[in-house]
Short mmCIF file of C-alpha atoms and ligand atoms in Angstrom, two decimals:
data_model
loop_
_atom_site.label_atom_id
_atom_site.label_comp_id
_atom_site.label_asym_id
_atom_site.label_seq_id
_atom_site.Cartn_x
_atom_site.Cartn_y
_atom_site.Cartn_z
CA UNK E 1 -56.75 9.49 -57.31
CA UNK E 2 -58.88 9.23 -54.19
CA UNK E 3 -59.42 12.32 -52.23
CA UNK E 4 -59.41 11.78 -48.13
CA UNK E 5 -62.06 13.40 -45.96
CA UNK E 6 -61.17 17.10 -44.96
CA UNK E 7 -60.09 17.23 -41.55
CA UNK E 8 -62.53 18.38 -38.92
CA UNK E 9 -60.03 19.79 -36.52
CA UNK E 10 -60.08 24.11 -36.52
CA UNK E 11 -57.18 25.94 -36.35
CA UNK E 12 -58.56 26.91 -32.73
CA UNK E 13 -57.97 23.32 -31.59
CA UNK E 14 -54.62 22.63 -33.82
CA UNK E 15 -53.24 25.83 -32.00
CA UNK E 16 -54.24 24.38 -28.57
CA UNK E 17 -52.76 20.80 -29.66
CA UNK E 18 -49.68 22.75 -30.82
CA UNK E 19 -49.01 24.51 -27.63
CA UNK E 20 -49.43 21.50 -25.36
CA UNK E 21 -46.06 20.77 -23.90
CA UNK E 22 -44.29 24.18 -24.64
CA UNK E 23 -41.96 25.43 -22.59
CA UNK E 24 -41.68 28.64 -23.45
CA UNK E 25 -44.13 30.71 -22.45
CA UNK E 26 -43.35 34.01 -24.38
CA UNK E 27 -43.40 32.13 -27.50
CA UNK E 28 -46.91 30.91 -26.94
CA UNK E 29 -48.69 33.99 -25.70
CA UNK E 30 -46.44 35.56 -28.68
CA UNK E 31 -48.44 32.70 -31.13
CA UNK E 32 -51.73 32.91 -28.67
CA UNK E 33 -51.81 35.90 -29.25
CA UNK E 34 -52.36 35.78 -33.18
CA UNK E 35 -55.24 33.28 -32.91
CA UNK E 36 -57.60 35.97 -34.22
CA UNK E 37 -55.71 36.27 -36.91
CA UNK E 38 -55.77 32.55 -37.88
CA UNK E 39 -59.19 32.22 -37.22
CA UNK E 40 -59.47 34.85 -39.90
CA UNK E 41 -57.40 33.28 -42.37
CA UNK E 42 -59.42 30.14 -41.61
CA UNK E 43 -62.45 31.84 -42.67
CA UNK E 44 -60.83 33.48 -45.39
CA UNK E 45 -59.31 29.82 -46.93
CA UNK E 46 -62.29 28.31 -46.17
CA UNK E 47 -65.15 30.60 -47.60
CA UNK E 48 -62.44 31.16 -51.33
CA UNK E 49 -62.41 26.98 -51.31
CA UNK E 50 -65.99 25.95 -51.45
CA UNK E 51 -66.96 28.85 -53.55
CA UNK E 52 -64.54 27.45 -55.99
CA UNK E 53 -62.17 30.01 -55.92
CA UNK E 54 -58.88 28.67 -54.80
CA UNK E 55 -56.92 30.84 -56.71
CA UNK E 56 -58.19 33.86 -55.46
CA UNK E 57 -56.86 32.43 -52.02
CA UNK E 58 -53.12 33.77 -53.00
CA UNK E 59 -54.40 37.33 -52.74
CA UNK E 60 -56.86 36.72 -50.00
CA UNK E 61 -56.57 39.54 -47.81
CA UNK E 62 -57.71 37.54 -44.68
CA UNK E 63 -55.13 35.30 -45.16
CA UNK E 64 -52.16 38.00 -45.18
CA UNK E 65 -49.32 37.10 -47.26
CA UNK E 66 -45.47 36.99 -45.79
CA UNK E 67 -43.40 38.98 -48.33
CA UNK E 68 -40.52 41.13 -48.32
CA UNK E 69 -42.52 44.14 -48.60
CA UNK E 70 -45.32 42.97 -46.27
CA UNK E 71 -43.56 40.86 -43.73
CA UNK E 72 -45.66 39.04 -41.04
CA UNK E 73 -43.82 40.04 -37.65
CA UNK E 74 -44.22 36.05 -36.30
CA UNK E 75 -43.54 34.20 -39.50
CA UNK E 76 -40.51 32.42 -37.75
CA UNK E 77 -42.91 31.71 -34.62
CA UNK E 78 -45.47 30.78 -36.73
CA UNK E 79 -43.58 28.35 -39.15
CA UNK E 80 -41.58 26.93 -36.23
CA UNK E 81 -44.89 26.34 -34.36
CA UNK E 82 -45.39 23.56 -37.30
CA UNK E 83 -42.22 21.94 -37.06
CA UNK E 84 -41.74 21.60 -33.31
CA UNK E 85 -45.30 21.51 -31.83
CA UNK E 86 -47.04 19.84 -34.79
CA UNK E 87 -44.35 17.39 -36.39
CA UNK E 88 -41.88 17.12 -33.62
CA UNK E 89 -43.78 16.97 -30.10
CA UNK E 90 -45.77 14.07 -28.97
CA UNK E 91 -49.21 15.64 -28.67
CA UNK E 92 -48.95 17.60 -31.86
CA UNK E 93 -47.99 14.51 -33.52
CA UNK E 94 -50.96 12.86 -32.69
CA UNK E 95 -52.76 15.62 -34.96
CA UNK E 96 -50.42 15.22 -37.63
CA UNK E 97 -50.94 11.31 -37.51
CA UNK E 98 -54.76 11.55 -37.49
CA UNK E 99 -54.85 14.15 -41.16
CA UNK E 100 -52.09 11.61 -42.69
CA UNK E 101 -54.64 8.64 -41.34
CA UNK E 102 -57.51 10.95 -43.88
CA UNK E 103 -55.82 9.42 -47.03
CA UNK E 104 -57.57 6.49 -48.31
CA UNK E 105 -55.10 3.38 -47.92
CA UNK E 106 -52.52 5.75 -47.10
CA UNK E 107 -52.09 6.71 -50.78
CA UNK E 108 -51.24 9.86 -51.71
CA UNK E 109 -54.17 11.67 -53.05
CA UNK E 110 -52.12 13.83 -55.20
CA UNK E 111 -50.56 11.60 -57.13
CA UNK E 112 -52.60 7.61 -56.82
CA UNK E 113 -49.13 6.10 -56.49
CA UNK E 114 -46.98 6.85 -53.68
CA UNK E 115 -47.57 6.22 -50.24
CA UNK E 116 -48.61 8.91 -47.48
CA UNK E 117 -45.75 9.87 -45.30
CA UNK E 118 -45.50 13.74 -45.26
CA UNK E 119 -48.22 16.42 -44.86
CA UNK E 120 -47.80 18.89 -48.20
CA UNK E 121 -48.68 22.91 -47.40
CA UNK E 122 -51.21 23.85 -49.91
CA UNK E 123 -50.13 27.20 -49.57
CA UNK E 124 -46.77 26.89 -48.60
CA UNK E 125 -45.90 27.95 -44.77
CA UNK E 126 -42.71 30.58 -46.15
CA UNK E 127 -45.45 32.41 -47.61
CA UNK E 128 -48.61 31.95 -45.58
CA UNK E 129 -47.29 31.49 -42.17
CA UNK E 130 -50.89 31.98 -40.40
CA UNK E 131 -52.00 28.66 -42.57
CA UNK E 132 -48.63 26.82 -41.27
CA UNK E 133 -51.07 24.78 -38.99
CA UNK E 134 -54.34 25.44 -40.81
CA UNK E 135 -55.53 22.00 -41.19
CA UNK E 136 -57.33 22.53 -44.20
CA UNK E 137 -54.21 23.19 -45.43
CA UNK E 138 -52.46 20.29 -44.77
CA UNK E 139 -52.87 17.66 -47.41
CA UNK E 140 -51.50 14.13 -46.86
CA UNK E 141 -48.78 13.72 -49.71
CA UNK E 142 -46.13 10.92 -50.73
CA UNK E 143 -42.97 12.67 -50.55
CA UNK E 144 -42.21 12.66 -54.00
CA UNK E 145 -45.28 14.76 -54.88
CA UNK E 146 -44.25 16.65 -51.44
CA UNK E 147 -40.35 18.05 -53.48
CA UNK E 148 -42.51 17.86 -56.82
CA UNK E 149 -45.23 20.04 -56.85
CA UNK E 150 -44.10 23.16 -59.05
CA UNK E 151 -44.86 26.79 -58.81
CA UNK E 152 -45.47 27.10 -55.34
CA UNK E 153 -47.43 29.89 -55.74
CA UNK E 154 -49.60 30.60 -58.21
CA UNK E 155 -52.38 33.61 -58.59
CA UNK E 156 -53.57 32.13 -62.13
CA UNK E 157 -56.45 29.80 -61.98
CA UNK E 158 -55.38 28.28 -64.72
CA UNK E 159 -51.97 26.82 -62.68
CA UNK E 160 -53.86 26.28 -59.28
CA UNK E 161 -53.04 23.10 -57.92
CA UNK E 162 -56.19 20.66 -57.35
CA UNK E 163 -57.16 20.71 -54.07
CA UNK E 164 -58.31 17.30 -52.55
CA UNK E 165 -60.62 18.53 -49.84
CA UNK E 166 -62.09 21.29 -51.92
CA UNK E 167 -62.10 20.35 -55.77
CA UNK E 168 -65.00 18.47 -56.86
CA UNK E 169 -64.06 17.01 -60.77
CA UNK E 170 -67.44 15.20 -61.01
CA UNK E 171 -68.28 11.37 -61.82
CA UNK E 172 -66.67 10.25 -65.34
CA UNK E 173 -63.72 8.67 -66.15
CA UNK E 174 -61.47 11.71 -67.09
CA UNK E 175 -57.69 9.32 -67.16
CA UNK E 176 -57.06 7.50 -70.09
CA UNK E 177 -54.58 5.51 -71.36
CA UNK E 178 -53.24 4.50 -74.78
CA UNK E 179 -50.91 1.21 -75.50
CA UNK E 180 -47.45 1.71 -76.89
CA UNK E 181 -46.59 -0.43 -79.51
CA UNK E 182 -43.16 -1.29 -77.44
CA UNK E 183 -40.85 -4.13 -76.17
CA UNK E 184 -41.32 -4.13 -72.88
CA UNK E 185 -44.82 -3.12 -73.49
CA UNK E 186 -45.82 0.06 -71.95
CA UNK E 187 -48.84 3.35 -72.30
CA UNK E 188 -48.76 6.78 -72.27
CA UNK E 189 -51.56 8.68 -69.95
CA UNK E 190 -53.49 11.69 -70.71
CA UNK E 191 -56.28 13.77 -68.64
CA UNK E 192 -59.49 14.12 -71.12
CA UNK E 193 -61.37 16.85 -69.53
CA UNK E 194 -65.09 15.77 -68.50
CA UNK E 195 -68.00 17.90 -70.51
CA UNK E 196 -69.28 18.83 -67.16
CA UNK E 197 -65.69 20.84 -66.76
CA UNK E 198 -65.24 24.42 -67.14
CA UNK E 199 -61.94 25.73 -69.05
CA UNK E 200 -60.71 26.26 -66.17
CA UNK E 201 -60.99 23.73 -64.35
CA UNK E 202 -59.83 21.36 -67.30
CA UNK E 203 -56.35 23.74 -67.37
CA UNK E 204 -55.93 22.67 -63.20
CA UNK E 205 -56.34 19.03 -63.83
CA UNK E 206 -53.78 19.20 -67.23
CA UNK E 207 -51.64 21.57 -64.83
CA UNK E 208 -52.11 19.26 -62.22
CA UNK E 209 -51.00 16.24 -63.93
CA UNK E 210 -48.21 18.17 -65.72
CA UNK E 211 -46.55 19.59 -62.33
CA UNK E 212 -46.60 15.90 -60.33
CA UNK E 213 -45.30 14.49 -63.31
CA UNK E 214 -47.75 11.97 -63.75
CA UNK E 215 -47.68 10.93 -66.95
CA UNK E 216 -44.19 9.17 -66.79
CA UNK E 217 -44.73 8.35 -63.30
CA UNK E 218 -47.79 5.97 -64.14
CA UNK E 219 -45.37 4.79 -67.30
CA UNK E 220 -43.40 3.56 -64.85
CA UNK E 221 -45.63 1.85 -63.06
CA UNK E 222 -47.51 0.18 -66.22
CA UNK E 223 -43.78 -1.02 -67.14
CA UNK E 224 -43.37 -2.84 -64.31
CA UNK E 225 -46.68 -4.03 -63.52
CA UNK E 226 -47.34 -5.52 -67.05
CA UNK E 227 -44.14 -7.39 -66.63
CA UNK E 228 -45.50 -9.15 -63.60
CA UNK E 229 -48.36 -9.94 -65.69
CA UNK E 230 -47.13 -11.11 -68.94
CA UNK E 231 -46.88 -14.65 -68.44
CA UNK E 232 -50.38 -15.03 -67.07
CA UNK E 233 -52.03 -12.92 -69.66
CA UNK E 234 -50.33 -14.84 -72.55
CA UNK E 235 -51.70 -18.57 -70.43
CA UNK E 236 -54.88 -16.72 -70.53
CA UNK E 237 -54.43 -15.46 -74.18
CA UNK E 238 -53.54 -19.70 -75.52
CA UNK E 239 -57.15 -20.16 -74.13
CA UNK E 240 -58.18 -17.39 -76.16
CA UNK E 241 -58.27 -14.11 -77.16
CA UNK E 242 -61.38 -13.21 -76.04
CA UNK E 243 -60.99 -14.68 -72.72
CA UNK E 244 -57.98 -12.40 -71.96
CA UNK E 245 -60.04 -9.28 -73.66
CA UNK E 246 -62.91 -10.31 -70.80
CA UNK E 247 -60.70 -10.51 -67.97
CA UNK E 248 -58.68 -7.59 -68.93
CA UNK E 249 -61.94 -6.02 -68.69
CA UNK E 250 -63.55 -7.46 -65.64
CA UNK E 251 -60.18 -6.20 -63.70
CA UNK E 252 -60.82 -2.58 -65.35
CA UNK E 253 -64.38 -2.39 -63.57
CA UNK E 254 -63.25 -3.84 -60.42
CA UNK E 255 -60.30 -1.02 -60.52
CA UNK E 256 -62.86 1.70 -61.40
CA UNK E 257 -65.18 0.75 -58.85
CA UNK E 258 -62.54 1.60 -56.09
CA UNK E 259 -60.98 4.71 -58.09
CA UNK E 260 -62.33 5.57 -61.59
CA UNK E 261 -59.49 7.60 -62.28
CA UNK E 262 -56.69 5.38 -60.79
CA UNK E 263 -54.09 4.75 -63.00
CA UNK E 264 -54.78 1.25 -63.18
CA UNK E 265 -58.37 1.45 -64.51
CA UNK E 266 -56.88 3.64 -67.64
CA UNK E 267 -54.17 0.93 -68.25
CA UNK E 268 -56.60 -1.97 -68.09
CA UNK E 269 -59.36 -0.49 -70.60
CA UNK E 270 -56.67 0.43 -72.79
CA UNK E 271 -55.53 -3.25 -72.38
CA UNK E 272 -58.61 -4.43 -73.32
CA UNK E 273 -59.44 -2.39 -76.46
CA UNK E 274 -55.99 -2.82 -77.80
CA UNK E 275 -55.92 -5.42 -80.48
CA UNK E 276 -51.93 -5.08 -80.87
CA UNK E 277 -51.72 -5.87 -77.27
CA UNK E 278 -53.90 -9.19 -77.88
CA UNK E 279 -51.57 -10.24 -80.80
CA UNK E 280 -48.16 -8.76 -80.51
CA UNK E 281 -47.80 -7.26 -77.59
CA UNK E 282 -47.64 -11.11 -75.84
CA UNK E 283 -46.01 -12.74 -79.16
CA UNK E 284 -42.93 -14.62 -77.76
CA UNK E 285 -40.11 -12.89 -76.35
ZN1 LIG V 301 -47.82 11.56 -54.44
#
């Protein structure tokens, strides 16, 4: 998974962007009138973030939480402020456009497979409608992970979703893959937690790839892909074995020198260490 740039753009500006092009003027001095209290929640999401302490941001008091008991007077202003001036009209679009744009070759930083056409809430709008148009809480997502992600809400760090402008997991390969003994061949994934990683953040990234599903999703993906490559790796393999284990190899380092952690660098190391896949795995159909 490759995590995009965080977007530079303040909630000041995103407001203004927003706003351009409305035609009702109650409605914006109503939402104008609550910049303050964005700017807060801004502060608030972005001081809990870097300090590493993105759970902490569901009971943020800056950031004022919509609930039944505590309802934010604006919340249908402030969600429909998203849909119409950010998603829907042309100059709020253009904003929208530019934080999908952050994700590296449009790929979904959540998941490393799908492709970017959605921005995800981190914290979801229903709840925290002063972040509906928070840019640093606007995470380009495919739109699987987008209907996917789980809990919505979560106060436990231990069930935080990463967050891919704020987490930092550190350089080591942390996704690894294993080869099934099948027909059609295919691997199983795991996350093996990093000894830089504290417990907690080793729970996220297991949460993490537990709530997007991941594991099956890059099954899928290794299914299909090593059927493309069968018949070349078994021409490769009848000039010998350890000319396929090299090249097998060779691909895994070119993968991991893009994305360590892409799904593909944990299927092609596991292709090259397995001896079953060497032998058996490309015996004749
Ligand atoms: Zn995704």
């Amino acid at each position: 998974m490759r995590w995009p740039e965080r977007p530079k753009t303040t909630v000041t500006q995103a407001l203004d962007t927003c706003c351009t092009g409305m035609q009702d003027q109650t409605e914006e001095r109503r939402l104008r009138g609550r910049l303050a209290d964005m700017q807060t929640a801004e502060d608030a999401y972005r001081r809990r973030a870097e300090d590493g302490d993105l759970h902490a941001l569901m009971t943020e008091p800056g950031l004022r939480r919509h609930t039944l008991h505590n309802p934010d007077p604006d919340k249908n202003s402030l969600v429909r402020i998203y849909d119409q001036g950010m998603v829907n009209r042309r100059e709020g679009r253009a904003l929208y456009n530019r934080i999908k744009a952050l994700a590296p070759h449009g790929e979904c930083p959540l998941c490393g497979i799908g492709e970017v056409d959605t921005l995800d809430h981190y914290l979801p709008k229903a709840h925290f409608p002063l972040c509906a148009i928070l840019p640093i809480n606007l995470v380009p997502a495919c739109m699987h992970c987008n209907h996917d992600k789980g809990p919505a809400v979560s106060d436990s760090p231990d069930t935080q979703p990463l967050h891919p402008y704020f987490d930092q997991l550190g350089q080591g390969r942390w996704l690894v893959a294993e080869i099934l003994h099948t027909s059609p061949v295919t691997a199983s994934f795991e996350v093996r937690a990093l000894p830089q990683w504290p417990a907690a953040l080793t729970a996220r990234v297991k949460h993490h790839f537990t709530a997007y599903d991941l594991g099956s999703r890059y099954a899928l993906q290794t299914g299909r892909h090593l059927a493309g490559r069968r018949s070349q790796h078994r021409q490769l393999l009848a000039m010998g074995t350890e000319l396929l284990r090299e090249t097998l190899r060779e691909e895994a380092e070119s993968w991991a020198k893009t994305d360590l952690n892409a799904w593909e660098t944990a299927l092609y190391f596991a292709l090259a260490d397995s001896d079953w896949y060497l032998t058996e795995g490309l015996a004749e159909d």
